Every structure is written in structure tokens, then in C-alpha cells.
mmCIF file of C-alpha atoms in Angstrom:
data_model
loop_
_atom_site.group_PDB
_atom_site.id
_atom_site.type_symbol
_atom_site.label_atom_id
_atom_site.label_comp_id
_atom_site.label_asym_id
_atom_site.label_seq_id
_atom_site.Cartn_x
_atom_site.Cartn_y
_atom_site.Cartn_z
ATOM 1 C CA MET S 1 -109.597 94.894 -58.887
ATOM 2 C CA LYS S 2 -111.728 93.263 -56.666
ATOM 3 C CA PRO S 3 -112.432 95.194 -53.044
ATOM 4 C CA CYS S 4 -110.543 92.851 -50.438
ATOM 5 C CA LEU S 5 -113.581 92.872 -47.150
ATOM 6 C CA PHE S 6 -110.763 91.205 -45.147
ATOM 7 C CA CYS S 7 -107.974 93.787 -45.531
ATOM 8 C CA LEU S 8 -107.908 96.070 -43.687
ATOM 9 C CA PRO S 9 -108.770 94.527 -40.355
ATOM 10 C CA VAL S 10 -105.686 92.484 -41.439
ATOM 11 C CA ILE S 11 -103.895 95.186 -42.088
ATOM 12 C CA LEU S 12 -104.539 97.219 -38.907
ATOM 13 C CA PHE S 13 -104.537 93.970 -36.779
ATOM 14 C CA PHE S 14 -100.872 93.775 -37.950
ATOM 15 C CA LEU S 15 -99.862 97.257 -37.419
ATOM 16 C CA MET S 16 -101.162 96.896 -34.050
ATOM 17 C CA ALA S 17 -98.752 93.793 -32.739
ATOM 18 C CA CYS S 18 -95.937 95.629 -34.091
ATOM 19 C CA ALA S 19 -96.664 98.574 -32.459
ATOM 20 C CA ALA S 20 -96.835 96.242 -28.725
ATOM 21 C CA GLU S 21 -93.833 95.062 -29.851
ATOM 22 C CA LYS S 22 -91.743 97.480 -30.356
ATOM 23 C CA PRO S 23 -88.620 97.830 -28.398
ATOM 24 C CA ILE S 24 -87.537 100.559 -26.218
ATOM 25 C CA ARG S 25 -85.202 101.657 -26.995
ATOM 26 C CA LEU S 26 -81.891 103.427 -24.674
ATOM 27 C CA PRO S 27 -82.872 107.064 -23.515
ATOM 28 C CA ASP S 28 -81.045 110.225 -23.942
ATOM 29 C CA LEU S 29 -78.545 111.083 -21.334
ATOM 30 C CA VAL S 30 -77.850 114.749 -19.619
ATOM 31 C CA THR S 31 -74.736 114.164 -18.173
ATOM 32 C CA THR S 32 -74.160 116.684 -14.868
ATOM 33 C CA GLN S 33 -72.182 116.470 -11.641
ATOM 34 C CA ASN S 34 -75.239 116.927 -9.727
ATOM 35 C CA GLN S 35 -73.991 115.720 -6.205
ATOM 36 C CA LYS S 36 -77.375 113.769 -5.902
ATOM 37 C CA GLU S 37 -77.300 112.111 -9.068
ATOM 38 C CA LYS S 38 -73.619 110.711 -8.451
ATOM 39 C CA GLN S 39 -75.354 109.292 -5.305
ATOM 40 C CA VAL S 40 -77.386 107.171 -7.458
ATOM 41 C CA CYS S 41 -74.305 105.118 -8.769
ATOM 42 C CA GLY S 42 -72.807 104.246 -5.150
ATOM 43 C CA GLN S 43 -76.202 103.409 -3.399
ATOM 44 C CA SER S 44 -77.437 101.124 -5.382
ATOM 45 C CA PHE S 45 -75.438 97.823 -4.420
ATOM 46 C CA PRO S 46 -74.332 95.841 -1.521
ATOM 47 C CA VAL S 47 -70.242 95.829 -0.821
ATOM 48 C CA GLY S 48 -69.041 93.675 1.208
ATOM 49 C CA LYS S 49 -70.569 90.148 2.288
ATOM 50 C CA TRP S 50 -74.341 89.742 2.242
ATOM 51 C CA GLN S 51 -77.408 87.271 2.135
ATOM 52 C CA PHE S 52 -80.563 88.383 1.063
ATOM 53 C CA VAL S 53 -83.509 85.830 1.094
ATOM 54 C CA HIS S 54 -86.806 86.261 -1.498
ATOM 55 C CA SER S 55 -90.098 85.019 -1.634
ATOM 56 C CA ILE S 56 -89.709 84.502 -5.642
ATOM 57 C CA VAL S 57 -93.263 84.489 -8.176
ATOM 58 C CA PHE S 58 -91.833 83.732 -11.301
ATOM 59 C CA THR S 59 -94.018 83.498 -14.377
ATOM 60 C CA MET S 60 -92.856 82.537 -17.866
ATOM 61 C CA GLN S 61 -94.857 83.858 -20.633
ATOM 62 C CA ASN S 62 -97.154 80.769 -21.582
ATOM 63 C CA GLY S 63 -98.809 81.775 -17.945
ATOM 64 C CA GLY S 64 -96.797 79.053 -16.036
ATOM 65 C CA GLY S 65 -94.942 79.670 -13.033
ATOM 66 C CA SER S 66 -95.108 79.090 -8.972
ATOM 67 C CA THR S 67 -93.775 80.461 -5.955
ATOM 68 C CA VAL S 68 -90.273 79.727 -4.601
ATOM 69 C CA ILE S 69 -87.606 80.740 -1.733
ATOM 70 C CA GLY S 70 -84.493 82.533 -3.425
ATOM 71 C CA VAL S 71 -81.027 82.992 -1.120
ATOM 72 C CA THR S 72 -78.171 84.729 -2.597
ATOM 73 C CA THR S 73 -74.868 85.128 -0.686
ATOM 74 C CA LEU S 74 -72.681 87.558 -1.766
ATOM 75 C CA THR S 75 -69.070 87.284 -0.717
ATOM 76 C CA GLY S 76 -66.842 88.439 -2.927
ATOM 77 C CA PRO S 77 -65.300 86.943 -5.390
ATOM 78 C CA GLU S 78 -68.039 84.713 -5.327
ATOM 79 C CA ILE S 79 -71.871 84.333 -5.527
ATOM 80 C CA MET S 80 -74.040 81.208 -3.627
ATOM 81 C CA SER S 81 -77.070 80.987 -4.924
ATOM 82 C CA ALA S 82 -80.252 78.178 -4.383
ATOM 83 C CA LEU S 83 -83.923 77.815 -4.920
ATOM 84 C CA ILE S 84 -86.065 76.341 -2.190
ATOM 85 C CA THR S 85 -89.317 75.807 -2.359
ATOM 86 C CA VAL S 86 -92.130 76.239 -0.127
ATOM 87 C CA GLU S 87 -91.675 73.185 1.750
ATOM 88 C CA GLY S 88 -87.665 73.307 2.134
ATOM 89 C CA LEU S 89 -87.002 71.129 -1.008
ATOM 90 C CA THR S 90 -83.771 72.504 -2.545
ATOM 91 C CA LEU S 91 -84.313 72.901 -5.868
ATOM 92 C CA PHE S 92 -80.840 74.095 -7.619
ATOM 93 C CA GLU S 93 -77.680 75.600 -5.723
ATOM 94 C CA ALA S 94 -75.022 76.834 -7.499
ATOM 95 C CA ILE S 95 -71.878 78.609 -6.664
ATOM 96 C CA TYR S 96 -70.476 81.459 -9.658
ATOM 97 C CA HIS S 97 -67.458 82.524 -9.345
ATOM 98 C CA GLN S 98 -65.781 86.027 -10.537
ATOM 99 C CA ASP S 99 -64.338 84.447 -13.677
ATOM 100 C CA ASN S 100 -67.884 84.028 -15.243
ATOM 101 C CA ASN S 101 -67.816 79.911 -14.238
ATOM 102 C CA PHE S 102 -69.858 78.137 -11.856
ATOM 103 C CA GLU S 103 -70.856 75.118 -10.229
ATOM 104 C CA ILE S 104 -73.789 73.414 -9.937
ATOM 105 C CA GLN S 105 -74.115 71.552 -6.500
ATOM 106 C CA ARG S 106 -77.564 70.550 -6.957
ATOM 107 C CA ALA S 107 -80.381 70.915 -9.838
ATOM 108 C CA VAL S 108 -83.776 69.181 -10.078
ATOM 109 C CA PRO S 109 -85.888 69.260 -13.140
ATOM 110 C CA PRO S 110 -86.938 71.626 -14.670
ATOM 111 C CA PHE S 111 -83.823 73.166 -13.332
ATOM 112 C CA ASP S 112 -81.428 70.620 -14.566
ATOM 113 C CA ASN S 113 -81.569 72.645 -18.309
ATOM 114 C CA PRO S 114 -78.697 73.402 -19.338
ATOM 115 C CA GLY S 115 -79.310 77.960 -19.780
ATOM 116 C CA PHE S 116 -81.031 77.833 -16.263
ATOM 117 C CA ALA S 117 -77.738 77.825 -14.491
ATOM 118 C CA GLN S 118 -76.568 80.528 -16.837
ATOM 119 C CA GLY S 119 -79.161 82.852 -17.312
ATOM 120 C CA LEU S 120 -80.208 82.718 -13.067
ATOM 121 C CA MET S 121 -76.732 83.770 -12.980
ATOM 122 C CA SER S 122 -77.032 86.905 -15.326
ATOM 123 C CA ASP S 123 -79.969 87.599 -13.364
ATOM 124 C CA VAL S 124 -78.136 87.685 -10.110
ATOM 125 C CA ARG S 125 -75.393 89.782 -11.182
ATOM 126 C CA ALA S 126 -77.729 91.996 -12.467
ATOM 127 C CA ILE S 127 -79.870 92.222 -9.006
ATOM 128 C CA PHE S 128 -76.223 92.438 -6.702
ATOM 129 C CA GLN S 129 -73.694 93.483 -8.517
ATOM 130 C CA PRO S 130 -72.886 96.426 -10.535
ATOM 131 C CA PRO S 131 -72.887 96.330 -13.923
ATOM 132 C CA ALA S 132 -69.436 95.874 -16.184
ATOM 133 C CA GLY S 133 -68.291 98.585 -18.156
ATOM 134 C CA SER S 134 -65.247 101.041 -17.682
ATOM 135 C CA LYS S 135 -67.189 103.820 -19.107
ATOM 136 C CA VAL S 136 -68.884 105.522 -16.544
ATOM 137 C CA GLN S 137 -71.484 108.558 -17.009
ATOM 138 C CA VAL S 138 -73.397 110.378 -14.338
ATOM 139 C CA GLY S 139 -76.841 112.928 -14.969
ATOM 140 C CA HIS S 140 -80.605 112.415 -15.307
ATOM 141 C CA LEU S 141 -82.604 111.346 -18.520
ATOM 142 C CA THR S 142 -84.843 113.844 -20.098
ATOM 143 C CA ASP S 143 -87.754 113.601 -17.497
ATOM 144 C CA GLU S 144 -85.233 114.551 -14.841
ATOM 145 C CA THR S 145 -84.472 111.102 -13.060
ATOM 146 C CA PRO S 146 -81.063 110.616 -11.808
ATOM 147 C CA ALA S 147 -79.129 108.327 -13.458
ATOM 148 C CA CYS S 148 -75.808 106.240 -13.632
ATOM 149 C CA ARG S 149 -75.153 104.870 -17.153
ATOM 150 C CA TYR S 150 -72.725 102.073 -17.562
ATOM 151 C CA THR S 151 -71.141 100.979 -21.154
ATOM 152 C CA ALA S 152 -69.424 97.807 -21.047
ATOM 153 C CA ALA S 153 -66.339 97.288 -23.509
ATOM 154 C CA ASP S 154 -69.363 94.773 -25.615
ATOM 155 C CA GLY S 155 -71.556 97.623 -26.709
ATOM 156 C CA LYS S 156 -74.125 97.224 -23.642
ATOM 157 C CA VAL S 157 -75.248 99.733 -21.614
ATOM 158 C CA THR S 158 -77.078 99.697 -18.141
ATOM 159 C CA ASP S 159 -78.972 102.825 -16.699
ATOM 160 C CA ILE S 160 -79.215 102.701 -12.752
ATOM 161 C CA LEU S 161 -82.041 104.919 -11.869
ATOM 162 C CA ASP S 162 -83.452 106.875 -8.749
ATOM 163 C CA ALA S 163 -87.186 106.701 -9.362
ATOM 164 C CA ASP S 164 -89.765 107.366 -6.737
ATOM 165 C CA ASP S 165 -86.943 107.248 -4.241
ATOM 166 C CA CYS S 166 -86.601 103.276 -5.199
ATOM 167 C CA LEU S 167 -83.781 101.358 -7.420
ATOM 168 C CA GLN S 168 -84.366 100.898 -10.972
ATOM 169 C CA ILE S 169 -81.751 98.922 -13.527
ATOM 170 C CA LYS S 170 -82.059 99.020 -17.597
ATOM 171 C CA SER S 171 -79.632 96.237 -18.954
ATOM 172 C CA TYR S 172 -79.583 97.367 -23.315
ATOM 173 C CA THR S 173 -78.091 95.049 -25.935
ATOM 174 C CA PRO S 174 -75.375 96.360 -27.535
ATOM 175 C CA ASP S 175 -77.819 98.073 -30.404
ATOM 176 C CA LEU S 176 -79.341 99.819 -27.689
ATOM 177 C CA ILE S 177 -82.983 98.164 -27.077
ATOM 178 C CA LEU S 178 -84.188 96.960 -23.594
ATOM 179 C CA ALA S 179 -83.438 93.370 -22.926
ATOM 180 C CA ARG S 180 -84.072 93.575 -19.191
ATOM 181 C CA SER S 181 -85.119 95.588 -16.323
ATOM 182 C CA ILE S 182 -85.697 95.428 -12.716
ATOM 183 C CA ILE S 183 -87.894 97.563 -11.190
ATOM 184 C CA GLY S 184 -87.689 98.063 -6.798
ATOM 185 C CA ARG S 185 -90.176 99.483 -4.989
ATOM 186 C CA SER S 186 -90.618 100.701 -1.312
ATOM 187 C CA CYS S 187 -87.038 101.127 -0.798
ATOM 188 C CA ARG S 188 -85.247 101.316 2.597
ATOM 189 C CA LYS S 189 -82.183 102.516 3.703
ATOM 190 C CA GLN S 190 -79.820 99.811 5.549
ATOM 191 C CA GLY S 191 -76.929 101.712 6.024
ATOM 192 C CA SER S 192 -75.319 103.184 2.662
ATOM 193 C CA LEU S 193 -77.423 100.415 0.972
ATOM 194 C CA LEU S 194 -80.872 101.328 -0.772
ATOM 195 C CA LEU S 195 -83.073 98.162 -0.363
ATOM 196 C CA PRO S 196 -85.777 97.592 -2.632
ATOM 197 C CA GLU S 197 -88.841 95.387 -0.664
ATOM 198 C CA HIS S 198 -90.138 94.728 -3.798
ATOM 199 C CA LEU S 199 -88.437 93.675 -6.926
ATOM 200 C CA VAL S 200 -90.022 92.753 -10.451
ATOM 201 C CA LEU S 201 -87.386 91.888 -13.141
ATOM 202 C CA ASN S 202 -88.926 91.422 -16.632
ATOM 203 C CA THR S 203 -86.631 90.252 -19.699
ATOM 204 C CA PHE S 204 -87.606 90.484 -22.910
ATOM 205 C CA GLY S 205 -87.859 89.068 -25.945
ATOM 206 C CA PRO S 206 -89.612 85.480 -27.229
ATOM 207 C CA ASN S 207 -88.117 83.420 -24.344
ATOM 208 C CA GLY S 208 -89.074 85.978 -22.115
ATOM 209 C CA TYR S 209 -89.925 85.310 -18.483
ATOM 210 C CA THR S 210 -90.577 87.535 -15.046
ATOM 211 C CA LEU S 211 -89.765 87.095 -11.608
ATOM 212 C CA LYS S 212 -91.309 88.943 -9.191
ATOM 213 C CA MET S 213 -89.627 89.132 -5.441
ATOM 214 C CA THR S 214 -90.373 90.206 -2.194
ATOM 215 C CA LEU S 215 -87.444 90.187 0.630
ATOM 216 C CA ILE S 216 -87.685 88.147 3.283
ATOM 217 C CA SER S 217 -84.172 89.082 5.118
ATOM 218 C CA ALA S 218 -80.909 90.731 3.918
ATOM 219 C CA ASP S 219 -78.017 90.102 6.254
ATOM 220 C CA GLU S 220 -74.774 91.562 6.452
ATOM 221 C CA LEU S 221 -72.860 88.973 7.304
ATOM 222 C CA GLN S 222 -69.058 89.174 9.419
ATOM 223 C CA GLY S 223 -67.806 85.516 9.939
ATOM 224 C CA SER S 224 -68.079 82.235 8.126
ATOM 225 C CA LEU S 225 -71.681 81.152 6.617
ATOM 226 C CA GLN S 226 -73.124 78.067 9.024
ATOM 227 C CA MET P 1 -92.595 71.061 -10.290
ATOM 228 C CA LYS P 2 -93.509 67.455 -9.658
ATOM 229 C CA ALA P 3 -90.675 66.798 -7.517
ATOM 230 C CA ALA P 4 -91.175 69.656 -5.356
ATOM 231 C CA SER P 5 -95.295 67.993 -5.606
ATOM 232 C CA PHE P 6 -93.737 65.045 -4.241
ATOM 233 C CA PHE P 7 -91.678 66.408 -1.183
ATOM 234 C CA PHE P 8 -94.013 68.135 0.120
ATOM 235 C CA LEU P 9 -96.395 65.100 0.586
ATOM 236 C CA ILE P 10 -93.616 62.983 1.901
ATOM 237 C CA ILE P 11 -93.776 66.007 5.116
ATOM 238 C CA GLY P 12 -97.243 65.260 5.278
ATOM 239 C CA ALA P 13 -96.936 61.505 5.372
ATOM 240 C CA LEU P 14 -94.763 61.627 8.129
ATOM 241 C CA PHE P 15 -96.577 64.055 10.136
ATOM 242 C CA PHE P 16 -98.671 61.114 11.295
ATOM 243 C CA LEU P 17 -95.355 59.639 12.891
ATOM 244 C CA SER P 18 -95.794 62.232 15.424
ATOM 245 C CA THR P 19 -99.409 61.587 16.371
ATOM 246 C CA PRO P 20 -99.836 59.783 20.485
ATOM 247 C CA ALA P 21 -100.763 56.782 18.933
ATOM 248 C CA PHE P 22 -97.807 56.258 17.005
ATOM 249 C CA SER P 23 -95.352 53.576 18.863
ATOM 250 C CA LEU P 24 -93.097 50.458 18.314
ATOM 251 C CA GLU P 25 -95.545 48.375 19.782
ATOM 252 C CA ASP P 26 -98.426 49.972 19.418
ATOM 253 C CA SER P 27 -101.494 47.606 18.185
ATOM 254 C CA GLN P 28 -103.638 47.989 14.754
ATOM 255 C CA GLU P 29 -105.969 48.421 16.985
ATOM 256 C CA GLN P 30 -104.873 51.619 18.892
ATOM 257 C CA LEU P 31 -103.587 53.485 15.609
ATOM 258 C CA THR P 32 -107.030 52.760 13.866
ATOM 259 C CA LYS P 33 -108.708 54.837 16.292
ATOM 260 C CA ILE P 34 -107.411 58.349 14.768
ATOM 261 C CA GLN P 35 -110.254 59.945 12.976
ATOM 262 C CA SER P 36 -108.703 63.625 12.737
ATOM 263 C CA ILE P 37 -105.123 65.565 13.130
ATOM 264 C CA ARG P 38 -104.510 68.722 13.958
ATOM 265 C CA ALA P 39 -100.875 70.732 14.701
ATOM 266 C CA ASP P 40 -99.140 73.876 14.530
ATOM 267 C CA PHE P 41 -95.622 72.853 12.845
ATOM 268 C CA THR P 42 -92.432 75.051 12.515
ATOM 269 C CA GLN P 43 -90.054 73.827 9.760
ATOM 270 C CA GLU P 44 -85.937 74.553 9.624
ATOM 271 C CA LYS P 45 -84.438 74.635 6.313
ATOM 272 C CA HIS P 46 -80.627 74.180 6.550
ATOM 273 C CA LEU P 47 -77.995 74.887 3.984
ATOM 274 C CA LYS P 48 -74.621 75.351 3.955
ATOM 275 C CA ILE P 49 -75.256 78.852 2.240
ATOM 276 C CA LEU P 50 -77.352 79.485 4.604
ATOM 277 C CA ALA P 51 -76.281 82.136 7.594
ATOM 278 C CA ARG P 52 -79.224 81.503 9.624
ATOM 279 C CA PRO P 53 -81.763 78.873 9.057
ATOM 280 C CA ILE P 54 -85.086 79.923 6.697
ATOM 281 C CA VAL P 55 -88.123 79.422 9.558
ATOM 282 C CA SER P 56 -91.446 78.859 8.476
ATOM 283 C CA THR P 57 -94.483 78.083 10.614
ATOM 284 C CA GLY P 58 -97.782 76.895 9.601
ATOM 285 C CA THR P 59 -100.612 74.015 10.439
ATOM 286 C CA PHE P 60 -101.714 71.145 10.062
ATOM 287 C CA THR P 61 -104.947 68.855 9.775
ATOM 288 C CA PHE P 62 -106.023 65.786 8.733
ATOM 289 C CA GLN P 63 -109.393 64.420 8.149
ATOM 290 C CA ALA P 64 -110.029 60.486 7.385
ATOM 291 C CA PRO P 65 -109.939 59.667 5.331
ATOM 292 C CA GLN P 66 -108.412 61.603 2.799
ATOM 293 C CA SER P 67 -108.690 65.075 3.429
ATOM 294 C CA LEU P 68 -105.840 67.527 4.266
ATOM 295 C CA ARG P 69 -104.702 71.045 5.265
ATOM 296 C CA TRP P 70 -101.276 71.625 4.795
ATOM 297 C CA GLU P 71 -100.946 75.455 5.426
ATOM 298 C CA TYR P 72 -97.915 77.621 5.386
ATOM 299 C CA ARG P 73 -98.275 81.023 7.099
ATOM 300 C CA THR P 74 -94.659 82.501 7.006
ATOM 301 C CA PRO P 75 -92.569 82.856 5.815
ATOM 302 C CA ILE P 76 -94.518 82.533 2.459
ATOM 303 C CA PRO P 77 -98.518 82.231 3.105
ATOM 304 C CA SER P 78 -99.509 79.127 1.206
ATOM 305 C CA ILE P 79 -102.296 76.391 1.536
ATOM 306 C CA LEU P 80 -102.720 72.825 0.298
ATOM 307 C CA LEU P 81 -105.856 71.358 0.003
ATOM 308 C CA MET P 82 -107.014 67.661 -0.405
ATOM 309 C CA HIS P 83 -110.865 66.603 -0.803
ATOM 310 C CA GLY P 84 -112.861 64.586 -2.596
ATOM 311 C CA GLY P 85 -109.664 63.307 -4.758
ATOM 312 C CA LYS P 86 -108.861 66.679 -5.625
ATOM 313 C CA VAL P 87 -105.922 68.486 -4.351
ATOM 314 C CA LYS P 88 -105.478 72.627 -4.934
ATOM 315 C CA LYS P 89 -102.493 74.588 -4.567
ATOM 316 C CA PHE P 90 -102.939 78.275 -3.598
ATOM 317 C CA THR P 91 -99.981 80.666 -2.789
ATOM 318 C CA ARG P 92 -99.660 84.475 -1.747
ATOM 319 C CA GLN P 93 -99.028 86.960 -4.470
ATOM 320 C CA ASP P 94 -100.025 90.417 -4.795
ATOM 321 C CA LYS P 95 -101.432 90.338 -1.162
ATOM 322 C CA LYS P 96 -104.094 87.580 -2.569
ATOM 323 C CA LEU P 97 -104.155 83.918 -2.778
ATOM 324 C CA VAL P 98 -103.773 82.488 -6.147
ATOM 325 C CA GLU P 99 -103.914 78.518 -6.944
ATOM 326 C CA ASP P 100 -100.865 77.237 -8.271
ATOM 327 C CA ARG P 101 -101.208 75.398 -11.763
ATOM 328 C CA GLY P 102 -99.357 72.924 -14.021
ATOM 329 C CA MET P 103 -97.830 71.326 -10.551
ATOM 330 C CA GLY P 104 -98.293 67.560 -11.370
ATOM 331 C CA LEU P 105 -100.718 67.607 -8.021
ATOM 332 C CA ASP P 106 -102.474 63.702 -9.328
ATOM 333 C CA ALA P 107 -98.579 62.408 -7.896
ATOM 334 C CA MET P 108 -99.709 63.730 -4.409
ATOM 335 C CA GLN P 109 -102.422 60.998 -3.881
ATOM 336 C CA VAL P 110 -99.590 58.461 -3.960
ATOM 337 C CA VAL P 111 -98.888 59.767 -0.484
ATOM 338 C CA LEU P 112 -102.550 59.367 0.889
ATOM 339 C CA THR P 113 -102.390 55.828 0.144
ATOM 340 C CA GLU P 114 -99.210 56.058 2.199
ATOM 341 C CA ILE P 115 -101.175 57.839 4.978
ATOM 342 C CA SER P 116 -104.143 54.976 5.081
ATOM 343 C CA ASN P 117 -101.602 52.601 4.966
ATOM 344 C CA TRP P 118 -100.008 53.928 8.277
ATOM 345 C CA LEU P 119 -103.168 54.948 9.968
ATOM 346 C CA ASP P 120 -104.049 51.091 9.384
ATOM 347 C CA GLY P 121 -100.595 50.835 11.371
ATOM 348 C CA ARG P 122 -98.771 49.009 8.432
ATOM 349 C CA PHE P 123 -95.999 51.050 8.688
ATOM 350 C CA THR P 124 -93.294 48.882 7.699
ATOM 351 C CA ASP P 125 -94.851 47.776 4.893
ATOM 352 C CA ASN P 126 -94.169 51.066 3.646
ATOM 353 C CA GLU P 127 -93.527 50.752 -0.454
ATOM 354 C CA MET P 128 -91.753 53.885 -0.321
ATOM 355 C CA PHE P 129 -88.861 54.200 2.448
ATOM 356 C CA ARG P 130 -86.927 51.165 4.488
ATOM 357 C CA VAL P 131 -87.016 51.067 7.956
ATOM 358 C CA SER P 132 -84.470 50.943 10.410
ATOM 359 C CA PHE P 133 -83.919 51.682 14.161
ATOM 360 C CA PRO P 134 -80.692 52.663 14.937
ATOM 361 C CA ASP P 135 -81.528 52.930 18.444
ATOM 362 C CA GLN P 136 -84.429 53.175 20.658
ATOM 363 C CA HIS P 137 -85.457 56.258 20.293
ATOM 364 C CA THR P 138 -84.689 56.661 16.283
ATOM 365 C CA VAL P 139 -86.508 55.533 13.149
ATOM 366 C CA LEU P 140 -84.503 55.936 10.091
ATOM 367 C CA LEU P 141 -86.393 55.798 6.478
ATOM 368 C CA THR P 142 -84.037 55.644 3.120
ATOM 369 C CA PRO P 143 -85.730 56.173 0.206
ATOM 370 C CA LYS P 144 -86.923 52.866 -2.089
ATOM 371 C CA ASP P 145 -87.233 54.807 -4.962
ATOM 372 C CA GLN P 146 -84.419 55.694 -7.112
ATOM 373 C CA ALA P 147 -86.320 58.885 -8.163
ATOM 374 C CA LEU P 148 -86.758 59.627 -4.191
ATOM 375 C CA ALA P 149 -83.336 59.141 -3.187
ATOM 376 C CA GLY P 150 -82.094 61.443 -5.890
ATOM 377 C CA LEU P 151 -84.401 64.693 -4.044
ATOM 378 C CA ILE P 152 -83.529 62.821 -0.483
ATOM 379 C CA SER P 153 -80.884 60.636 0.850
ATOM 380 C CA SER P 154 -82.634 60.086 4.313
ATOM 381 C CA ILE P 155 -85.009 60.684 6.855
ATOM 382 C CA THR P 156 -84.871 60.610 10.646
ATOM 383 C CA LEU P 157 -87.659 60.409 13.004
ATOM 384 C CA GLU P 158 -86.662 61.291 16.781
ATOM 385 C CA LEU P 159 -89.532 59.956 19.324
ATOM 386 C CA ALA P 160 -89.729 61.501 22.105
ATOM 387 C CA LEU P 161 -89.619 59.820 26.032
ATOM 388 C CA GLN P 162 -93.180 59.727 26.300
ATOM 389 C CA LYS P 163 -93.865 56.116 24.593
ATOM 390 C CA GLY P 164 -95.475 56.899 21.117
ATOM 391 C CA LEU P 165 -94.689 60.470 20.546
ATOM 392 C CA LEU P 166 -92.068 62.017 17.871
ATOM 393 C CA GLU P 167 -89.806 64.583 18.933
ATOM 394 C CA SER P 168 -88.694 65.818 15.304
ATOM 395 C CA VAL P 169 -88.325 64.443 12.012
ATOM 396 C CA THR P 170 -85.526 65.756 9.685
ATOM 397 C CA ILE P 171 -85.121 65.413 5.976
ATOM 398 C CA PHE P 172 -81.665 64.916 4.810
ATOM 399 C CA GLU P 173 -80.901 66.199 0.898
ATOM 400 C CA GLY P 174 -77.220 66.088 1.043
ATOM 401 C CA PRO P 175 -74.553 67.351 3.222
ATOM 402 C CA GLY P 176 -75.351 70.286 4.954
ATOM 403 C CA SER P 177 -78.499 70.184 3.302
ATOM 404 C CA TYR P 178 -81.487 69.116 5.307
ATOM 405 C CA THR P 179 -85.415 70.566 6.595
ATOM 406 C CA ALA P 180 -86.619 69.938 9.880
ATOM 407 C CA MET P 181 -90.250 69.808 11.264
ATOM 408 C CA LYS P 182 -91.138 70.383 14.745
ATOM 409 C CA PHE P 183 -95.153 69.711 15.763
ATOM 410 C CA THR P 184 -96.928 71.245 18.768
ATOM 411 C CA ASN P 185 -100.301 71.570 19.955
ATOM 412 C CA ARG P 186 -101.459 68.696 19.075
ATOM 413 C CA THR P 187 -105.115 67.699 18.677
ATOM 414 C CA LEU P 188 -106.780 64.419 18.107
ATOM 415 C CA ASN P 189 -110.531 63.646 16.486
ATOM 416 C CA GLN P 190 -112.013 67.007 16.768
ATOM 417 C CA GLU P 191 -114.750 67.725 14.437
ATOM 418 C CA ILE P 192 -113.616 69.629 12.018
ATOM 419 C CA PRO P 193 -115.745 71.667 8.923
ATOM 420 C CA THR P 194 -115.417 70.043 5.571
ATOM 421 C CA THR P 195 -114.641 73.850 4.244
ATOM 422 C CA LEU P 196 -111.619 73.589 5.995
ATOM 423 C CA PHE P 197 -110.564 71.126 3.105
ATOM 424 C CA THR P 198 -111.987 72.656 0.343
ATOM 425 C CA THR P 199 -111.884 76.678 0.748
ATOM 426 C CA PRO P 200 -107.972 78.229 0.478
#
């Protein structure tokens, strides 16, 4: 058999590629009754009517992307969401209902892509609403990070973590592979809510993308909207 | 994001109606004297879902024939530069200005042509808008192009009591959705260094 001069580098290349793509699996949770760890469940999501305005830098895997202003209004049963350019053009506006249906009020290309509204709803719900899951466990990961773990009926798992005094949300598929991570930085307290000044949302997979969000304003709403 | 670029330049082009030289009665000779314009602006974005409008501030600088710097300072620092036929846009990310790519910036050249027309006094010969005058102090613009009409339903210019000055520009997208702009501290025909249009 002839020696294969190219085999070793090629093999090494694929081994390295496989290592880079290795999926992140759900870490073990040590359940406790620790009071501080219980707080993680209660302070991570807004209660009542709120409005958040963020600058959002979105980056696609091909390197393309841009900066927009994102508006999220939580009214209890409904979430209203809009994306606006810096210059004031409304690119996208929708109302999401509790039953996962939504109404698109306006969508400028390429935000009129059929999957865009659904994907945005998933991201918005992941950031602003407690995850689905009747089973809730409180404890910490093996590195002592306080955690609140929600397990949904379909097997999806979401961990809410208190890391570096700020919020992290990690969502796993029913196969317990990391699908989305939301990492907060520079958290501050607003009432009982832990509010990150900066959020980085990553979705994983061939169509993955990154959103870098910076808080412009957070308002608890008293009456009706304008 | 080509639509966003187009919208951006609409706003920029409308600024030229705010110069003291613009008036329904001004002669073509007066309009052609503008060599440079600089002004501060405040922009309010109104949407039904907003509890309070999103307020942006910045400066606008134009040098004849076709150099432009459209700079937002708050809430998101952003700079659009046009000079020598080149168009670039930069936005603040992670404390540094990053050039935006793939925005269809070539579409912006269209609006520079509109700006030149207005500076030559050819306001009513507008390829982009139908112009009407509901009253003595109001100019109403409605898009001619169907694609633009999908983005903007109409634009209202309110003229100030002082002849030739513009009070406000309001760009309507639809019910409850509009962008209102006001220009202040206007400076005309001051010498502006070229680097302002080439360096973010």
C-alpha cells in the first residue's frame, strides 16, 4: 500500500473540525433548598406591563449584519415587538398572542421572510418570559453556579443561571443539546427585576446567528400606550 | 436593508427644504447660492406600541455638489458619509465605529440627484414625490413610486412663520407610525473641511 502523504493532515483537519462543532450538552444540576438559588427563578423575568428598547447588532454566520432598534412591549397576555432603523424606518412590527399565534402589522424585506416572525417570537419569549415547563428544579451546577431548571413536556430544558451577578439563559433541545444561549452583562436591579445592560443571544446550528443587545430604556407601564 | 438606506436618504434630502433659501416664492437665483449647510437635528419616532417616542439627536452637514455627513449621536452613534461618489456608513459597536456592509448603499446616489434638483430650484419637478399645498404653511408630499409608497404613505412639511424657513418634517408610515424631525442651529455657507465627509 502506498504511503498517503496527505492522509494525516486531512484526518487531523477533520478531527479538529469535529472538535470545533462538538455540541454542548446539558450540564448536571445539584438540587438544593438554598434561598439564594431559589431567587434565580423569581428575579429573571419582568412581571406586569413593561417596555424595553434595545439597540441590536445582529450578525449572520456569513458575516453580514446591521444595527437596529428593537422595541418589546409586554402587556401580560400579548407581546408587541418592533424593529426600527436608526433613521426611524419601521422594518418589522408584530403582535404575539399567548396561544403562539401572531399578527404581522408591517414587514419590510428581508424581514417579510416567512420564518422571521416565528424566529423573532422565539427569541423575544426566551429573553422576556419564563420558559415553558411544569417541572422546575432549583439548585446549582457542578461549578456552583446557581441555577433554575425548567423542563417542558416535550423534553426541552431551559436553565436560568446567576453567573457573575447577572443573568444567563440556556435552552436545550429534547436531546439535551444547547440550542440557544442568552448571556447578560452589567446587570442592575430595577425593583425586583435583574436587568442586564448588555445581552448576547446566540443560536447554534447551520443557521445560527448572534444578537448583541444594549439596553436603551426599560419602563414599567402604568396605563395604556400612546 | 436597501429600503432602510433609501429611507435614510429621503430624510436627508428633505433637509434642504429647511434652508432659509427655500420658499414657495423664492427665485431660482436665490436657491443656487447654497454651498454648504450644517444643522443639529432632533428626531422623534412614534409607534402605537411605544409608551413614549424614541428620541434621537445628531448633526447634518452638506457641501455642494455632493458631499454629505449625516451623523446620529444618540441613542445609537451612526455616521453616513458621501463624498466623491462613494458612500459609507458606520455604526458604533462595542465602543468602536464599524463599517456597515451589504446595505445597498448604491441606492443612495438616487437621492443625491434629488438634492441637486432642489438646490437648482426644481422642487416641483420631483421624480420621487407628488407635491401639493393644502394650505399656505404646509407642503404635502406623496410618493410616486410604488415601492417607496410601501414604506412611506406621505410626508408633511410645515413652514415657519418666517418666510422660507421650515418648522418641521413629519414622515408618515401608517396609522400611528411616524418620524418627526426638527432642525436647529442652521449654519449656511461656512467652509467645511473635506475630511468631515471622508473620516468617521
